[in-house]
CSV table of C-alpha atoms in Angstrom, one decimal:
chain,number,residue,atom,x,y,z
A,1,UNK,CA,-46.2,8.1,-5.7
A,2,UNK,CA,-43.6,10.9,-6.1
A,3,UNK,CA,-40.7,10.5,-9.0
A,4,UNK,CA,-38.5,13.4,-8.9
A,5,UNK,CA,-37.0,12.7,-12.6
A,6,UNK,CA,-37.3,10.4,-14.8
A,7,UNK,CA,-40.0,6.8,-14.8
A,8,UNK,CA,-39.2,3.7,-16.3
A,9,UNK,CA,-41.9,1.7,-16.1
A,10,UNK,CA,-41.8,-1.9,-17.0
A,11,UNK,CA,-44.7,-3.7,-14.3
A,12,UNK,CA,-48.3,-2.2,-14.0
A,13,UNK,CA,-49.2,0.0,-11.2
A,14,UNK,CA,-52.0,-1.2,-9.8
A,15,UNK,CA,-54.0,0.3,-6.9
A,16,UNK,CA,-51.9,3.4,-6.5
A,17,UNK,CA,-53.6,6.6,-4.5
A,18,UNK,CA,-51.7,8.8,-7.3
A,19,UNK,CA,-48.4,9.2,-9.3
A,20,UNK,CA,-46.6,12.4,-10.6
A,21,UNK,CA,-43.7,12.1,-12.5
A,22,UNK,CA,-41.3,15.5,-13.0
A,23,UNK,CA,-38.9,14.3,-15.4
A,24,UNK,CA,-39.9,12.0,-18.9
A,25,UNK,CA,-41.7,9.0,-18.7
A,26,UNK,CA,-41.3,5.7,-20.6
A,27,UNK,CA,-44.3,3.7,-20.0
A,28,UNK,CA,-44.1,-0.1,-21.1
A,29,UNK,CA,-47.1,-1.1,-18.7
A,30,UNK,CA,-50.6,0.2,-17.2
A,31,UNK,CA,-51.0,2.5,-14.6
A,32,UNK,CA,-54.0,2.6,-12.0
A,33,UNK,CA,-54.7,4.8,-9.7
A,34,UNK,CA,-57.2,6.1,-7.4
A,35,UNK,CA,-56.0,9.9,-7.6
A,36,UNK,CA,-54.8,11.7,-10.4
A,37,UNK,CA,-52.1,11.0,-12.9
A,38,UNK,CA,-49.9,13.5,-13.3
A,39,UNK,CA,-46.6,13.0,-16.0
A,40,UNK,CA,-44.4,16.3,-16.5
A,41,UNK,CA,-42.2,15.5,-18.7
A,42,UNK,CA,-42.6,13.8,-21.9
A,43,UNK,CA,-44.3,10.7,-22.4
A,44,UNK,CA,-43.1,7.7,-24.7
A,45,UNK,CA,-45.5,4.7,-25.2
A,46,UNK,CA,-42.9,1.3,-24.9
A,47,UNK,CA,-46.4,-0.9,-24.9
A,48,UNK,CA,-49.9,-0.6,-25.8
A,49,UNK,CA,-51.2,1.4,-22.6
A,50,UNK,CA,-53.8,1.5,-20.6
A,51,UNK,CA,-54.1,4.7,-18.0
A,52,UNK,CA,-56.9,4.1,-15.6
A,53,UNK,CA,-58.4,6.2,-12.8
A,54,UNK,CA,-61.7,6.5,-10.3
A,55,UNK,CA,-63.0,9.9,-11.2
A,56,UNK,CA,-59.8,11.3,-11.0
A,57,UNK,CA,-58.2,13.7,-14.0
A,58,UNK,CA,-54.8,12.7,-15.8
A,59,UNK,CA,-52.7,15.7,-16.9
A,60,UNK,CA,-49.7,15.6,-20.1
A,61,UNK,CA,-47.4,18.6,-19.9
A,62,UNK,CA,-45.2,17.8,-22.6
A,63,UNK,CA,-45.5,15.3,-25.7
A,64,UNK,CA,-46.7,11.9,-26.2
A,65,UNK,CA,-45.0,9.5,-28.5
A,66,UNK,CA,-44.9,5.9,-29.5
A,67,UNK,CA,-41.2,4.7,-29.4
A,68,UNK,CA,-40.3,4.4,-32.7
A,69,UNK,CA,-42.2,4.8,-36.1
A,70,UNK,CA,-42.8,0.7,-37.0
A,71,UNK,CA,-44.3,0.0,-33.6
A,72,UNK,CA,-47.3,2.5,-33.0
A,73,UNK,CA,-48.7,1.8,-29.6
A,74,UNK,CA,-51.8,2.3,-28.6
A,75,UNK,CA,-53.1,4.6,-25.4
A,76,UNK,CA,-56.6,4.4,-23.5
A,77,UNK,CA,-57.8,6.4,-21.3
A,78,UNK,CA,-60.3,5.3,-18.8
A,79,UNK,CA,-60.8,8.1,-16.0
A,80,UNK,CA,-64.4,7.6,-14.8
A,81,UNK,CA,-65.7,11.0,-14.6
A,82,UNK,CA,-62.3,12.5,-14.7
A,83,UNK,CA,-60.5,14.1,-18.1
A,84,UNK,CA,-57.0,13.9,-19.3
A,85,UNK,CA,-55.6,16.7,-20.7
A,86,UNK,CA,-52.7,17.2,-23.3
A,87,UNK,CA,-50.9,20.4,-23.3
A,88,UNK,CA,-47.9,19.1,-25.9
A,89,UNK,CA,-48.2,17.2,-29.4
A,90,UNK,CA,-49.5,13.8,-29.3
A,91,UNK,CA,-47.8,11.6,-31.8
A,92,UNK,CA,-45.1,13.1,-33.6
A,93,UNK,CA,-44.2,9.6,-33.9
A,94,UNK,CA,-47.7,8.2,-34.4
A,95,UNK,CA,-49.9,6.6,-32.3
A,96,UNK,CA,-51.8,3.2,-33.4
A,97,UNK,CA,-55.5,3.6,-31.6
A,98,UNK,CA,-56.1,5.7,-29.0
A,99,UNK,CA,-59.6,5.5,-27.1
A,100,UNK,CA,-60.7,7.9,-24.8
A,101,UNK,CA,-63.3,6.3,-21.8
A,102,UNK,CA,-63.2,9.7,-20.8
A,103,UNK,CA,-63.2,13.2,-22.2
A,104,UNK,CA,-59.8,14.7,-22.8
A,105,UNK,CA,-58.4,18.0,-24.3
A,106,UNK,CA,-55.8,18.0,-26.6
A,107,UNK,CA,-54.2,21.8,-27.0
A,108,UNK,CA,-51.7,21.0,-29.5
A,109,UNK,CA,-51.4,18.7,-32.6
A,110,UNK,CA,-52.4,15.1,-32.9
A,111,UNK,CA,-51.3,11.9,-34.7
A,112,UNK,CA,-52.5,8.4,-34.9
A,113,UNK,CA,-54.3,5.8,-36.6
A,114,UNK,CA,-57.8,6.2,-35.0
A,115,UNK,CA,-59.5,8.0,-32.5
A,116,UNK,CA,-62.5,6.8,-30.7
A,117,UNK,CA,-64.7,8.7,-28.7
A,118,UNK,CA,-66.7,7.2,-26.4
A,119,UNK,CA,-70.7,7.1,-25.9
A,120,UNK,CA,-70.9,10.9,-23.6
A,121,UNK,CA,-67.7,11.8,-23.5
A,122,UNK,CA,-66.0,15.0,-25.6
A,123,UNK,CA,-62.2,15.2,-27.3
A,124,UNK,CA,-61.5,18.9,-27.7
A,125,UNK,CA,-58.8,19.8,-30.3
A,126,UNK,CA,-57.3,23.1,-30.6
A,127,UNK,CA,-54.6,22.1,-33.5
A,128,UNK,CA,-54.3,19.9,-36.3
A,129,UNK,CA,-55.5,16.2,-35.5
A,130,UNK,CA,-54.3,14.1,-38.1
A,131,UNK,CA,-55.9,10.2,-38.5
A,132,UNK,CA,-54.8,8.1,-40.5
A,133,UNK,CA,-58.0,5.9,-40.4
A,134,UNK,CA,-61.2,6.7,-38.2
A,135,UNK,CA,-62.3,9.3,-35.9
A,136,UNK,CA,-65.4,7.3,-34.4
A,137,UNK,CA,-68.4,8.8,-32.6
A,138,UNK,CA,-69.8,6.4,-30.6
A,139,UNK,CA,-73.3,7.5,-29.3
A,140,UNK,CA,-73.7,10.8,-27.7
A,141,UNK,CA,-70.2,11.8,-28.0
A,142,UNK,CA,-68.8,15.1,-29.3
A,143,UNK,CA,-65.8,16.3,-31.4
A,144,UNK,CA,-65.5,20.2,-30.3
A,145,UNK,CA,-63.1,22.0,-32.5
A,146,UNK,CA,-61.8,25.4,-30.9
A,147,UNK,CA,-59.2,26.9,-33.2
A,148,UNK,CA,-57.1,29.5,-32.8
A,149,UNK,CA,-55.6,29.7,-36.3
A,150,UNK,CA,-56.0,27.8,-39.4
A,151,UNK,CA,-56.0,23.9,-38.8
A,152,UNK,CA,-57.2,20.4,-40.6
A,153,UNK,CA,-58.8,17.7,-39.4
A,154,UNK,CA,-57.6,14.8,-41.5
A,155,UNK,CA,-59.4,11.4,-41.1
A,156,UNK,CA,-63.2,9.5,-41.9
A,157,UNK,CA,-65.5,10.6,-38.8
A,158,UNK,CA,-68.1,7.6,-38.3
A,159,UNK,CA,-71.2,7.6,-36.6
A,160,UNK,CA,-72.2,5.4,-34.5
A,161,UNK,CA,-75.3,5.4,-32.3
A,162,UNK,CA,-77.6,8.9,-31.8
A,163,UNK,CA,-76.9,12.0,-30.4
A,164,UNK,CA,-73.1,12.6,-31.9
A,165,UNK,CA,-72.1,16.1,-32.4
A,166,UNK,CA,-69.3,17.8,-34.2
A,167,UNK,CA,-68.7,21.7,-33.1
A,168,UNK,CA,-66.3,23.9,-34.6
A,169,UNK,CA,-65.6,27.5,-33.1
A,170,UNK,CA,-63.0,30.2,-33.0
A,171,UNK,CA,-60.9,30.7,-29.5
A,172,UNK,CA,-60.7,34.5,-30.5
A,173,UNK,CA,-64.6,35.8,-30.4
A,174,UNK,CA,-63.5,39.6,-31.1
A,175,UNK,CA,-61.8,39.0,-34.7
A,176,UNK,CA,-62.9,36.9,-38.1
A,177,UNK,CA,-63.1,32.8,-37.3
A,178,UNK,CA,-60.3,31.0,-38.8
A,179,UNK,CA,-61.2,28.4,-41.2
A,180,UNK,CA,-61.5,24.6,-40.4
A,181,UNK,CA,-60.7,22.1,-42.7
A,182,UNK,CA,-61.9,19.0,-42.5
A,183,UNK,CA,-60.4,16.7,-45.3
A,184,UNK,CA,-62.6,12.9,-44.7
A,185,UNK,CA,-65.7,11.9,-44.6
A,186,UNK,CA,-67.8,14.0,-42.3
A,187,UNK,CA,-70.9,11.7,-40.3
A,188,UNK,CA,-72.4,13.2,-37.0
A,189,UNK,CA,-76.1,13.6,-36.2
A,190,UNK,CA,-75.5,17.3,-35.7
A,191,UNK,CA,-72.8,20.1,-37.0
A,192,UNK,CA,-72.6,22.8,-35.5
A,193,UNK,CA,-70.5,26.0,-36.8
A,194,UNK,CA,-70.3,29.1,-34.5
A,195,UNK,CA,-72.5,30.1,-31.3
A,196,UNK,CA,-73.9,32.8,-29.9
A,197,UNK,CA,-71.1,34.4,-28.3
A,198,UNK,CA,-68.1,32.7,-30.6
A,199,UNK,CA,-67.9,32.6,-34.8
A,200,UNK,CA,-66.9,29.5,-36.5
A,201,UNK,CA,-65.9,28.8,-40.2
A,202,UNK,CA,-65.2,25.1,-41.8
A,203,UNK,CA,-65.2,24.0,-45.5
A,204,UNK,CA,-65.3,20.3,-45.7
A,205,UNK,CA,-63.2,19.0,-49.2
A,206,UNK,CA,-64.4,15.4,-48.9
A,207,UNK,CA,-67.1,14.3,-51.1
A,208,UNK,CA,-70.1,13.1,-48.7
A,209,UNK,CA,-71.5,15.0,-45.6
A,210,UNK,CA,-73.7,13.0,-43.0
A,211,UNK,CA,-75.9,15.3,-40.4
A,212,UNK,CA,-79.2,15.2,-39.8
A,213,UNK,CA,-78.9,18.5,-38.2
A,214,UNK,CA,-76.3,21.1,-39.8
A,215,UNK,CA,-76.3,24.8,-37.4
A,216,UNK,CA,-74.6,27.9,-38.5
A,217,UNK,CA,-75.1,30.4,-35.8
C-alpha cells in the first residue's frame, strides 16, 4: 500500500505486504504487515496501537504524538527481528506505555509514561527520554545511551530477569563526553560508561544504584 498524502485510519490493516504513507498519519487502529512500515509524515496515536511486522523494519520520519494531553495512547511495536526507528520527537504530547517487541532507535526526545524493553532487544536514545513512571528491562535487554550533547534520562529503570545492560557513550569520540544525567532509580545487572574507541560520562542524582557489574572504560 501506497498513500500519497495523508492516512486516516480507523479499521486495522491486517495482512498487508507493506504500507508507506508520505503525508501525516492518524492512526486509530493496528497495522500488520509483512513488509516494512514506512509513515513520512507525522504520526498521531487516535487509539492504543499496535504496529506489527514479520522481520520487517518500521521507519518514523517525523513526530509521534498521542492526540490530545488527557488521552495518552499507548504504541507497541512488534517487528520480529526487524527495528523501528524514530527520527522526530516522540511524545510532545505524551505517550501512556509504549513496548518495544523489537529494538528501536529513537534520535530525538522522548515522552511517556513507561518504557518497556523487551527480553534481547535494545532502545537506543540519543536525546532526552523523559518517563513519567518506569523504564523496565526485561531480561537481556539493553538501554544504549549515545549522546551528542548534554541530556537526562528521567524515570525508575527496573530490572527484571539477568543479563540487562545500561550503556552510556558520547557520538563525538574526538572531543570530551558530554555528561548524562540520569535522575531515577538506576537497576541493571551491568553499567557500562565509555568503550574502547568512544568516552562516556554520567552522574546519577537519585539515591540507590543497582548493578552487579559497573565498567568505566
Amino acid at each position: 500500500i501506497t498513500l500519497t498524502g495523508k492516512l486516516d485510519l480507523n479499521a486495522n490493516i491486517v495482512d498487508a505486504a507493506s504500507i508507506s504513507v508520505s503525508g501525516t498519519s492518524n492512526l486509530g487502529a493496528n497495522v500488520t504487515t509483512s513488509g516494512t512500515q514506512t509513515y513520512t509524515g507525522a504520526v498521531t496515536l487516535s487509539d492504543d496501537i499496535t504496529l506489527t511486522t514479520t522481520n520487517s523494519n518500521v521507519t518514523f520520519s517525523d513526530t509521534v504524538d498521542s492526540d490530545a494531553a488527557l488521552t495518552k495512547r499507548d504504541l507497541t511495536l512488534t517487528l520480529g527481528s526487524g527495528a523501528a526507528t524514530f527520527s522526530g520527537i516522540v511524545g510532545t504530547t505524551s505517550l501512556a506505555d509504549m513496548t518495544l517487541n523489537s529494538s528501536a532507535t529513537f534520535n530525538a526526545a522522548v515522552t511517556a509514561d513507561n518504557l518497556t524493553i523487551a527480553a534481547n532487544k535494545t532502545a537506543t536514545v540519543k536525546a532526552a527520554v523523559t518517563i513519567a513512571s518506569n523504564i523496565a528491562l526485561s531480561g537481556s535487554s539493553t538501554l544504549a545511551v549515545l549522546n551528542a550533547s548534554t541530556m537526562t534520562i528521567a524515570g525508575t529503570i527496573t530490572d527484571t530477569g539477568t543479563g540487562n545492560t545500561i550503556t552510556v557513550n558520547d557520538s563525538d569520540a574526538s572531543a570530551a563526553p558530554d555528561e548524562v544525567t540520569f535522575s531515577g532509580t538506576v537497576a541493571a545487572d551491568t553499567l557500562t560508561v565509555g568503550s574502547a574507541t568512544t568516552a562516556g560520562q554520567a552522574d546519577r542524582k537519585s539515591t540507590r544504584l543497582n548493578s552487579s557489574h559497573l565498567v568505566i572504560s
